[in-house]
Coordinates of C-alpha atoms in Angstrom, one line a residue:
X1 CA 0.0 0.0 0.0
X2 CA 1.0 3.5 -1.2
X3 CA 2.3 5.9 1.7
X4 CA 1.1 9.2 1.2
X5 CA 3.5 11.8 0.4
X6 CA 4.3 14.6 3.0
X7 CA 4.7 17.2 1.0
X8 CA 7.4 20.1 2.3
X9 CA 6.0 23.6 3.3
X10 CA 5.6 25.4 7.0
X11 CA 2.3 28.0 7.9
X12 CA 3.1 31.1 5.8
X13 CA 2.0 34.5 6.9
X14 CA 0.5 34.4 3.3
X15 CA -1.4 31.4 3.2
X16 CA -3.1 32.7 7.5
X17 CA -4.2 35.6 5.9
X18 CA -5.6 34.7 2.5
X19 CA -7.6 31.5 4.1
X20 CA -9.2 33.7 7.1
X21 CA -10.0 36.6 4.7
X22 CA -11.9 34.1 2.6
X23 CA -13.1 32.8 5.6
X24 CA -15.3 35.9 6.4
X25 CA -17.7 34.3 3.8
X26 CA -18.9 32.3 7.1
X27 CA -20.2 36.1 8.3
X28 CA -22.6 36.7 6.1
X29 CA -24.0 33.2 6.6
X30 CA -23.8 33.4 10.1
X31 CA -25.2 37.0 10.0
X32 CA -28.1 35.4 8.3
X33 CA -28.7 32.8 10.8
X34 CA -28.5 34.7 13.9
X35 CA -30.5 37.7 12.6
X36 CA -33.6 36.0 10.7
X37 CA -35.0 34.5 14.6
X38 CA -35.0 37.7 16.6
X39 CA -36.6 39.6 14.1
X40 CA -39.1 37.4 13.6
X41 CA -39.5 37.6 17.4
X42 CA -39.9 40.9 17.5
X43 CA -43.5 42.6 18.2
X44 CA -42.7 45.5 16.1
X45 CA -41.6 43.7 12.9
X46 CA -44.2 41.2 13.5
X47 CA -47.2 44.3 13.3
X48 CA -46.3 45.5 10.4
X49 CA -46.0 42.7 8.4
X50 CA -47.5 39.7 9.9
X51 CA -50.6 41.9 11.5
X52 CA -52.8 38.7 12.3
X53 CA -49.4 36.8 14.4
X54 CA -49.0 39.6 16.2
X55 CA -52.9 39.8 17.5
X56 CA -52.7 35.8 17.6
X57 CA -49.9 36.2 19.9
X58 CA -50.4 39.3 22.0
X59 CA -54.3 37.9 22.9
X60 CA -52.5 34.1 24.4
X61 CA -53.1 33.6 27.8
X62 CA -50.8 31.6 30.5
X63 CA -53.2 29.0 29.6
X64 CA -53.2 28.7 25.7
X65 CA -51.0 26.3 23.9
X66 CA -47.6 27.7 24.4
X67 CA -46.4 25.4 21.8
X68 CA -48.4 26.7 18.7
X69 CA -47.4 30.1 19.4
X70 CA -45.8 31.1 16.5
X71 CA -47.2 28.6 14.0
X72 CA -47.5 30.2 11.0
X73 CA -46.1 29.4 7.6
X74 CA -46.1 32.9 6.1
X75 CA -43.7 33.9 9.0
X76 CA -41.4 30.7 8.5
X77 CA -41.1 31.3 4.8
X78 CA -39.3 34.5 5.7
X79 CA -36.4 32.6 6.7
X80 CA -36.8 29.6 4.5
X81 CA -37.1 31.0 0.9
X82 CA -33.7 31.9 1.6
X83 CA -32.4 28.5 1.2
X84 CA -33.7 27.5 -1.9
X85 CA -32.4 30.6 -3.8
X86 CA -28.8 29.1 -2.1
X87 CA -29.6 26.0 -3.0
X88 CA -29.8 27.1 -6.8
X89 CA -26.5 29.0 -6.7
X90 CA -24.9 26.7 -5.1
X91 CA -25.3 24.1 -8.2
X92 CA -24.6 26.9 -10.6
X93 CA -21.5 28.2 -8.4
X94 CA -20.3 24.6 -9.6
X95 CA -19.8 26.0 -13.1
X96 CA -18.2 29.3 -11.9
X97 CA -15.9 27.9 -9.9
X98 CA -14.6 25.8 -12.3
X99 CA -14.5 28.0 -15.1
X100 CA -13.5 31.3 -13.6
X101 CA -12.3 30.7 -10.0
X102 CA -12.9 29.8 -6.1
X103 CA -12.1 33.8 -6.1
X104 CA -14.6 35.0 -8.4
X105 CA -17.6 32.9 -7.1
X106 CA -17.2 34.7 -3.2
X107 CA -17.0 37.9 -5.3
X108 CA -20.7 37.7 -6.7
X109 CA -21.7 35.6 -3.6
X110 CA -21.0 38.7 -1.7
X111 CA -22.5 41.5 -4.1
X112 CA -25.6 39.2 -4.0
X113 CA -25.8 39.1 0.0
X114 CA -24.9 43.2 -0.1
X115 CA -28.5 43.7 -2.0
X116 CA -30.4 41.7 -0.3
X117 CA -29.5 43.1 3.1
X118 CA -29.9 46.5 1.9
X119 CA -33.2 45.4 0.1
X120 CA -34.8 43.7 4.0
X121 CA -33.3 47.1 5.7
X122 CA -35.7 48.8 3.7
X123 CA -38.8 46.8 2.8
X124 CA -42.3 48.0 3.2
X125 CA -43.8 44.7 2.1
X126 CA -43.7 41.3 2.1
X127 CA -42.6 41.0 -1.1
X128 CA -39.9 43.0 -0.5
X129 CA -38.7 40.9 2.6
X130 CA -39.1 37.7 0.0
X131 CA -37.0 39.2 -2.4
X132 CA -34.7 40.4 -0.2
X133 CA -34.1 36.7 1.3
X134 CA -34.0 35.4 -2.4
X135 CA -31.0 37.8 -2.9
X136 CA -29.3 36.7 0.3
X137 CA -29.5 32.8 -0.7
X138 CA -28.0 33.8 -3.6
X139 CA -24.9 35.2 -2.0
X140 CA -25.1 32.1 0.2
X141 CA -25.0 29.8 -2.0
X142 CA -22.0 31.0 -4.0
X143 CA -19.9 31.6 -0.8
X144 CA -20.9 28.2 0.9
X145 CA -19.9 26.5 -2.8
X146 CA -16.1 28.3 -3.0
X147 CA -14.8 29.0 0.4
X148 CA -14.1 25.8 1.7
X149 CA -12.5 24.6 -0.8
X150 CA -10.5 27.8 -1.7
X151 CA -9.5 27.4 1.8
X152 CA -8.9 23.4 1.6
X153 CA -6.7 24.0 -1.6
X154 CA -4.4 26.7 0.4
X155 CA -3.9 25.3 3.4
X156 CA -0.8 23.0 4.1
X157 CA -1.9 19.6 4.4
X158 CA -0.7 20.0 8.4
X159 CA -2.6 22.3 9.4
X160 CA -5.9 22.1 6.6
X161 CA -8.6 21.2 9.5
X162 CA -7.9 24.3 11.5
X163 CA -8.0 26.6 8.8
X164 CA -10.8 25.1 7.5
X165 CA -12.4 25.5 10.7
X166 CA -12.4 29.5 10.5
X167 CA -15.3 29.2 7.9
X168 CA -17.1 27.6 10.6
X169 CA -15.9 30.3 13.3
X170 CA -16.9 33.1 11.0
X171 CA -20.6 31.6 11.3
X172 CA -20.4 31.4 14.7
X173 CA -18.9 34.8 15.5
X174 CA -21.7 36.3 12.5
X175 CA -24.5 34.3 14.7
X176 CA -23.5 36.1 18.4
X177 CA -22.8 39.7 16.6
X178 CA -26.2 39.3 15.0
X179 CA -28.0 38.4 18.3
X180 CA -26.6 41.3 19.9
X181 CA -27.5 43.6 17.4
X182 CA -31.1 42.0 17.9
X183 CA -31.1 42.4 21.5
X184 CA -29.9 46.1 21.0
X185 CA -31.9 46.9 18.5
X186 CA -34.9 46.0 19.3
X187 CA -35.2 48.7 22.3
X188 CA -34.7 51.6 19.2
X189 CA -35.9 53.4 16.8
X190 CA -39.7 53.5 17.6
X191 CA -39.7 49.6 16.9
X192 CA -37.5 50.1 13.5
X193 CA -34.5 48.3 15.0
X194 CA -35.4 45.5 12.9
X195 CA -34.6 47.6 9.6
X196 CA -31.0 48.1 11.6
X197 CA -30.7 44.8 12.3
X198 CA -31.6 43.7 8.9
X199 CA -29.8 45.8 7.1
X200 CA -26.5 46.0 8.6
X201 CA -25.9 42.4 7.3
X202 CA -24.7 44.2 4.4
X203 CA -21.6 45.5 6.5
X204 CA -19.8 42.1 6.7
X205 CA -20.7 41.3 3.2
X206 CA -18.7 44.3 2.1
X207 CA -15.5 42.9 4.0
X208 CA -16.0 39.7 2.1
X209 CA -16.1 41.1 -1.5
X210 CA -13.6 43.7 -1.1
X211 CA -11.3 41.1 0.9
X212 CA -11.8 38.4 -1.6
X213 CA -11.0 41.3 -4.6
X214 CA -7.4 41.0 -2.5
X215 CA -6.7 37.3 -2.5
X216 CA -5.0 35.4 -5.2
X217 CA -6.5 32.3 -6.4
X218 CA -5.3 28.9 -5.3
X219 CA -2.5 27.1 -7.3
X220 CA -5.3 24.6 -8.0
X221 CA -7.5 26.9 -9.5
X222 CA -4.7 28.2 -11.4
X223 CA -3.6 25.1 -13.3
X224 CA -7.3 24.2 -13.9
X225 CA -7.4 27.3 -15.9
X226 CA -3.5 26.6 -17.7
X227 CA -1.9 28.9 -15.5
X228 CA 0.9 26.8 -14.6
X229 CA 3.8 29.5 -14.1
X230 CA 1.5 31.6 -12.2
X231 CA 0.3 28.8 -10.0
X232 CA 4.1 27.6 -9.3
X233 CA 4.9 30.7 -8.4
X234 CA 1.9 30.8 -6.0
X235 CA 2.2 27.5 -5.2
X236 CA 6.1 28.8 -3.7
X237 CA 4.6 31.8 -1.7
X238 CA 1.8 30.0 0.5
X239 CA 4.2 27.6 1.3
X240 CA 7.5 29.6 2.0
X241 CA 9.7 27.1 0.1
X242 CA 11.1 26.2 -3.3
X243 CA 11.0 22.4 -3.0
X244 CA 7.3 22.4 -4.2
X245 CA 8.1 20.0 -7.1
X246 CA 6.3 17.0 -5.4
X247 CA 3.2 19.0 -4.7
X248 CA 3.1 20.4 -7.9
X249 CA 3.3 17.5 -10.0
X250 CA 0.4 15.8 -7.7
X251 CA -1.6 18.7 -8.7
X252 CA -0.7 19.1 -12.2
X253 CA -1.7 15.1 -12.3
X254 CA -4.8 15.7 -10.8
X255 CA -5.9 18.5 -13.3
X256 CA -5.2 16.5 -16.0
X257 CA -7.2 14.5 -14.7
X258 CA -9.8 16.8 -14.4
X259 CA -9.5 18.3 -18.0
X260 CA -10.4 14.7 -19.3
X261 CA -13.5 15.0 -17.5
X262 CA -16.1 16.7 -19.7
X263 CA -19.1 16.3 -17.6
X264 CA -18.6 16.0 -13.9
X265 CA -22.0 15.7 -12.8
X266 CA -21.9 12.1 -14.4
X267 CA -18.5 11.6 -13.3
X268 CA -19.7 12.0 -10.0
X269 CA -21.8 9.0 -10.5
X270 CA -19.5 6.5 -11.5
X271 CA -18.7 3.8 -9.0
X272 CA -15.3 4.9 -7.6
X273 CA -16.6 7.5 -6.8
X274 CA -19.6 6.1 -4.8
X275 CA -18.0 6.7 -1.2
X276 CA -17.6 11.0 -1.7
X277 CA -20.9 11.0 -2.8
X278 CA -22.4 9.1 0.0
X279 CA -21.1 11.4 2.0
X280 CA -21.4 14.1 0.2
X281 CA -24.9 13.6 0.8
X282 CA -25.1 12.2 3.9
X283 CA -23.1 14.9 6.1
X284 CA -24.8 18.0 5.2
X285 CA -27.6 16.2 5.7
X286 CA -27.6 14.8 9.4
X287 CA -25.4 18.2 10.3
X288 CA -29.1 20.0 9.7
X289 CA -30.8 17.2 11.5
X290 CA -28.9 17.4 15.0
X291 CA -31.9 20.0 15.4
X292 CA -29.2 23.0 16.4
X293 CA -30.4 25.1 13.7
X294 CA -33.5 25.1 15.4
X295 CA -32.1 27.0 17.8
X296 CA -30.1 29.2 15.5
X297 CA -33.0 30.6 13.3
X298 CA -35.5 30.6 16.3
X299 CA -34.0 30.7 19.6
X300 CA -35.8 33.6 20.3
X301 CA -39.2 32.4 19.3
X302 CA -38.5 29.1 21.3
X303 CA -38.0 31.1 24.4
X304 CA -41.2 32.8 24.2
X305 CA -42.6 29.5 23.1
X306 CA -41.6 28.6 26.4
X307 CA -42.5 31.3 28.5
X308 CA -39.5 33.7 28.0
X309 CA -40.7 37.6 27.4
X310 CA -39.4 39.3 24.7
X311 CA -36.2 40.5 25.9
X312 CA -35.6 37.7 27.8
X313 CA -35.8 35.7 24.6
X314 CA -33.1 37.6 22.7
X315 CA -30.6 37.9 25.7
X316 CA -30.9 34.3 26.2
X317 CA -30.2 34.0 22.3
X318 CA -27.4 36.4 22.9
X319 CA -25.6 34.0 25.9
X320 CA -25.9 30.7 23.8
X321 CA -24.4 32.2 20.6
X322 CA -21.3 33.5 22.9
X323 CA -20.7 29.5 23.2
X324 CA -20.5 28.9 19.9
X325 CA -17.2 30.8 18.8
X326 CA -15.6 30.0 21.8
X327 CA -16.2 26.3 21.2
X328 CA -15.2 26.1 17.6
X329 CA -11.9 28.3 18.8
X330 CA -11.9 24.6 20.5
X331 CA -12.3 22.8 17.7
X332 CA -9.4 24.8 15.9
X333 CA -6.7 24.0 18.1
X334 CA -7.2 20.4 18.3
X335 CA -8.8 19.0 14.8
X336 CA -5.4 18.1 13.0
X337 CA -4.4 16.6 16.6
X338 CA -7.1 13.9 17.5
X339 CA -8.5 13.7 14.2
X340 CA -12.0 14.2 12.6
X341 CA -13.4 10.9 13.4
X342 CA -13.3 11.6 17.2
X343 CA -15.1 15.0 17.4
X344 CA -17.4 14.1 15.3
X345 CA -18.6 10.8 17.9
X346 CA -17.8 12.9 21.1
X347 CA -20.0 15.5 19.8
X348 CA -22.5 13.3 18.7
X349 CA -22.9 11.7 22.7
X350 CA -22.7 15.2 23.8
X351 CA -25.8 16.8 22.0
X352 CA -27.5 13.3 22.7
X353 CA -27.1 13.6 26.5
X354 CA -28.6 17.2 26.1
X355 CA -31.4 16.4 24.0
X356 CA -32.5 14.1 26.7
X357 CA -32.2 16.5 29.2
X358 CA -34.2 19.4 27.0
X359 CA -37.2 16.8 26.4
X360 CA -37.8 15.7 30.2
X361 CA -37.6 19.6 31.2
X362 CA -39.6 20.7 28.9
X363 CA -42.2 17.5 29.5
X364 CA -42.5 18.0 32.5
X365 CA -43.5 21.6 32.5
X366 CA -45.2 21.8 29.6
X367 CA -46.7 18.2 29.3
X368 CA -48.8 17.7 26.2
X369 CA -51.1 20.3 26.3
X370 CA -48.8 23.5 26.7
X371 CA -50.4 25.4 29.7
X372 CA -47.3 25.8 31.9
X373 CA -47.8 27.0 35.5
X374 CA -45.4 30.1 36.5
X375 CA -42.3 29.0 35.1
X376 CA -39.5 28.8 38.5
X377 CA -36.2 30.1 38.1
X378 CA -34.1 27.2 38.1
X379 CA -36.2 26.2 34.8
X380 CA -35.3 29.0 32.9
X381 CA -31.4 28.0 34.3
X382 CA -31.6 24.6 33.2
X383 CA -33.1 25.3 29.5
X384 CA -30.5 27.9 29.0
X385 CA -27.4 25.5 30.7
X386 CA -28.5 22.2 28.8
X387 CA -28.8 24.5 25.9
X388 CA -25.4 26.0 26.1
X389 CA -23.4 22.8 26.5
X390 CA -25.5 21.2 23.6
X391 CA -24.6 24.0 21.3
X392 CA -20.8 23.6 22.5
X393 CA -21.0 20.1 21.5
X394 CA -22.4 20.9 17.8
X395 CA -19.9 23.8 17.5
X396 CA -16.5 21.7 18.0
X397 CA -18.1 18.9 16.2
X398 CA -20.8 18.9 13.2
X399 CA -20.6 22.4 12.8
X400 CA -17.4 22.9 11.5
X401 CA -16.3 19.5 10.4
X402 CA -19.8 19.5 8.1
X403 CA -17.8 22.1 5.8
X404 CA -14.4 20.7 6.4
X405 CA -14.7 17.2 6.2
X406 CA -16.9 17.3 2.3
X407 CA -14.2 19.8 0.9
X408 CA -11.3 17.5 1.6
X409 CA -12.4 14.3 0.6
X410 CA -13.1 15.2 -3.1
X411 CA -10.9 14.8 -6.1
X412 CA -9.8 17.6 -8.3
X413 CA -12.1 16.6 -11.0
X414 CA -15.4 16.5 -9.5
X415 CA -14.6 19.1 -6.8
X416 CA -16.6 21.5 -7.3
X417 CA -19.4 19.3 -8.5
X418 CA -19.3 17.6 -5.0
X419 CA -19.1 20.4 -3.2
X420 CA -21.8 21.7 -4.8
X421 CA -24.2 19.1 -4.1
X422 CA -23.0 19.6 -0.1
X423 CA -24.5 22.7 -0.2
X424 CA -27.4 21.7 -2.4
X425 CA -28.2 19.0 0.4
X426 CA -27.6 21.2 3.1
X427 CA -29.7 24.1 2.1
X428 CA -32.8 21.8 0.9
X429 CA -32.3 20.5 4.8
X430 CA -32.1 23.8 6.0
X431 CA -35.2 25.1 4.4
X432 CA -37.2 22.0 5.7
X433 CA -36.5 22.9 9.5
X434 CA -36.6 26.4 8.3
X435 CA -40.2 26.3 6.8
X436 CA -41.8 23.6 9.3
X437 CA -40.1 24.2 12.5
X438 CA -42.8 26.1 14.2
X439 CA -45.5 23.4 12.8
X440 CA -43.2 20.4 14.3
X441 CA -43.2 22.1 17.7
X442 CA -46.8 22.6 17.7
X443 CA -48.0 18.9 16.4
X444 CA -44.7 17.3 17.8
X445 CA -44.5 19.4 21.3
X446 CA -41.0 18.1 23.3
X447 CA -41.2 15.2 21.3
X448 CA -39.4 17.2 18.4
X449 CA -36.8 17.0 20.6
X450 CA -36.6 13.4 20.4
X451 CA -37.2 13.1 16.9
X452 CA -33.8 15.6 16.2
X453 CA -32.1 12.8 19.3
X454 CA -32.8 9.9 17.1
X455 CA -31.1 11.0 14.1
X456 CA -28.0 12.1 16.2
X457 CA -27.9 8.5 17.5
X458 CA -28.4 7.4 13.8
X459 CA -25.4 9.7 12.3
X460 CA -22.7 9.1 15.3
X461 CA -23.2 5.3 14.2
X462 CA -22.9 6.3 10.6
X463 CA -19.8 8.2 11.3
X464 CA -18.4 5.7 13.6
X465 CA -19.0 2.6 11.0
X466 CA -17.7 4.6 7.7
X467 CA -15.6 7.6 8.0
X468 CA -11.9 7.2 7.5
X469 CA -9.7 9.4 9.2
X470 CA -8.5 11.7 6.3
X471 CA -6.0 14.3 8.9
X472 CA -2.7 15.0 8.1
X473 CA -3.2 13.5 4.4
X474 CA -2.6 16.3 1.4
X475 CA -5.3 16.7 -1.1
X476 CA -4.0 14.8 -3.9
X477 CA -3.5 11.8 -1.6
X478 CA -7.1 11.6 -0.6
X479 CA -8.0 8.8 -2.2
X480 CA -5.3 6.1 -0.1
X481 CA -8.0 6.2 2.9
X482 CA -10.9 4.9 0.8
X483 CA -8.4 2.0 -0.1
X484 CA -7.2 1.7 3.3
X485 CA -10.7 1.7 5.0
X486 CA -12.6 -1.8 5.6
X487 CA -15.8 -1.3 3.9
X488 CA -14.8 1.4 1.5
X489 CA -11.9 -0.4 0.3
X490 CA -13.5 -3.4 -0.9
X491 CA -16.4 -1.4 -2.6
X492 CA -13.1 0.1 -4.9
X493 CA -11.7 -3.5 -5.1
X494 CA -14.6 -4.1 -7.1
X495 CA -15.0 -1.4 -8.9
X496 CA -11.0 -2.0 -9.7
X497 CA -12.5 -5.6 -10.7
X498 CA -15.1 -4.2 -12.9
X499 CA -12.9 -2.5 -14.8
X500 CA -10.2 -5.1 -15.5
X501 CA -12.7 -7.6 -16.7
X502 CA -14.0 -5.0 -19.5
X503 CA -10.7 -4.5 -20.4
X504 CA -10.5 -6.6 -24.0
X505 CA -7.0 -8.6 -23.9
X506 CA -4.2 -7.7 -26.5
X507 CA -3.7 -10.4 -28.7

């Protein structure tokens, strides 16, 4: 069996700064994430445009059905329609990236996400709002599509999982600066805050355009477009040495593999690569389904749904989005030490553990019905604790790992077709807990909590029973772990198999 080659190279002051500028793509998404909830949540935005809500939920009693609160589908396509306009960039961001660049898909990623924030700052309508959100998907979609790989393709192989991971802290960092603007905001402006809060989403998006008009593209990139000198000489700068011959010739390999390959989409499809599609799929997928975007987009309206008040809602949004950076600062400085494989299970048991925790308190007060008593102090504690450490556990686990681990595993030639269907699946995930959250809670009550628990004990076995370790292995290399792996590698054996026997002999 091969041994994969370590190629020379040490952690360049170029190669830091290029990967988190590109990076502060995760902002805007993160911006989005944090900001959509606590707007919704708020009585002033909810008057204006979702009139009937607000009367629904300013005439509930103690004793109405805490859990339908907010159950409307109007509202939840605010935040949703978003992720189907990402969705569609992401797929066409395939073509972009492979034609023109990692560098110039974040560009129109970010003008796209600079209109739409500037078109929800202003809207007087719900089609404006809509709109707006379309806009924003679209700058989603094409910054979710090129980051991670722009960053995967810079990084040394040594240290690719932690600057990987600063997508993932952008998000984070986006989420808290978004719920503090909420919580802020919401106090001002004679109940316009939300147009601040809104709108100022356009702020980060600048940084990311006019930081990614800065960066260079990636030596990959480069010789996918036949610009081999200018990729060598790239290729010498990120890595702050001249003995880049082995790493260049394993890329220069790999594109020509690449340029044989006139339709990736049914490359992609072929039997070798079976195993990055699978989890291609699969990750994005259960990443959505550990429920934490549930608190993301709509911690706010789940703490009223629970019998928070308004401002108590958005601070307590506020403290649990203050765990998440922290925790993926974490995640940073020990990824490329004990590998993916183990956060990924440790997290797993972590948010399981919670989750349990989160239904019984919530059962118990709540019951079936949703007519709470007085709520007790030490409830409010507890739901905001269990809360904190299950966020923790998603933030140095699924949450950044579900962007790192898809962008690494792929091979030059259907690279940005892979990664594209990532985000495909992820945003088509999103927009399902997105758009039906608030019905789930109201039909579901704490059970939704064990529905989101059984798919974490479904994907930590999934990751457990197939994921090869793939730290400390370069890019070009990726493909030794498949071959390596127990299951994984037989499945190529036979493909290998296949393709022998088809072969006709020479006579």
């Amino acid at each position: 069996m091969e041994v994969p080659v370590k190629y020379p190279g040490k952690l360049t002051l170029r190669v830091v700064v290029t990967c988190v500028m590109a990076a502060t793509g995760g902002l805007i998404f993160g911006y989005d994430h944090g900001v959509s909830g606590g707007v919704t949540s708020m009585d002033s935005f909810l008057k204006q445009f979702f009139p009937s809500l607000y009367e629904k939920q300013s005439n509930m009693t103690p004793s109405s059905n805490q859990y339908c609160k907010f159950n409307s589908q109007i509202l939840t396509l605010f935040t949703s329609s978003l992720y189907l306009s990402a969705l569609v960039a992401g797929l066409a961001a395939s073509s972009i990236t492979r034609m023109m660049g990692r560098r110039a898909t974040m560009i129109f990623g970010g003008m796209f996400f600079v209109a739409g924030a500037l078109l929800n700052g202003l809207a007087l309508s719900i089609w404006m709002l809509i709109a707006g959100r379309l806009l924003l998907g679209f700058g989603i979609g094409c910054a979710n599509q090129s980051v991670p790989i722009y960053v995967s393709e810079m990084a040394p192989y040594k240290y690719r999982g932690a600057l990987n991971m600063c997508f993932q802290l952008s998000i984070t960092i986006g989420i808290f600066v978004a719920n503090l603007f909420n919580y802020y905001f919401s106090k001002i402006l004679n109940g316009h805050g939300w147009r601040l809060s809104l709108g100022l989403g356009a702020v980060p998006a600048v940084i990311f355009v006019v930081g990614s008009f800065c960066l260079p593209d990636s030596p990959n990139s480069l010789v996918a477009r036949g610009c081999y000198e200018e990729a060598k000489i790239e290729l010498i700068k990120i890595r702050g040495t001249t003995a880049v011959e082995a790493e260049f010739r394993d890329i220069l390999a790999a594109s020509e593999a690449a340029q044989s390959v006139n339709h990736p989409w049914r490359t992609l499809r072929e039997r070798k690569y079976r195993p990055q599609l699978v989890f291609a799929i699969c990750i994005p997928f259960f990443q959505q389904f550990t429920g934490l975007n549930v608190i993301t987009f709509y911690a706010p309206i789940l703490f009223r749904s629970i019998g928070f008040g308004s401002t108590a809602s958005l601070m307590s949004a506020v403290i649990i989005g203050s765990f998440k950076p922290i925790s993926t600062l974490v995640s940073i400085l020990v990824v490329d030490k004990f590998g993916r494989r183990t956060l990924f299970l440790e997290g797993g048991a972590q948010m399981l553990i919670c989750q349990i925790i989160m239904t019984i308190a919530i059962a118990v007060e709540f019951g079936t019905s949703g007519n709470p008593e007085a709520l007790p102090k030490w409830y409010a504690i507890v739901v905001v604790g269990v809360i904190c450490v299950y966020v923790s556990g998603y933030a140095w686990s699924w949450g950044p790992l579900g962007w790192l681990v898809p962008s690494e595993i792929f091979s030059l030639e259907i690279r940005s077709a892979a990664q594209s269907i990532t985000v495909a699946v992820n945003m088509i995930s999103t927009f399902f807990i997105a758009q039906f959250f608030t019905s789930m809670l109201c039909h579901m009550k704490f059970g939704l909590f064990i529905f989101f628990g059984c798919f974490v004990v479904i994907m930590t076995i999934f990751i457990y029973k197939l994921l090869p370790e793939t730290k400390g292995i370069p890019l070009e290399e990726m493909n030794m772990v498949w071959q390596k792996h127990p299951f994984w590698g037989k499945f190529l054996e036979s493909d290998s198999k296949i393709q022998t026997d088809n072969i006709d002999p020479i006579c």
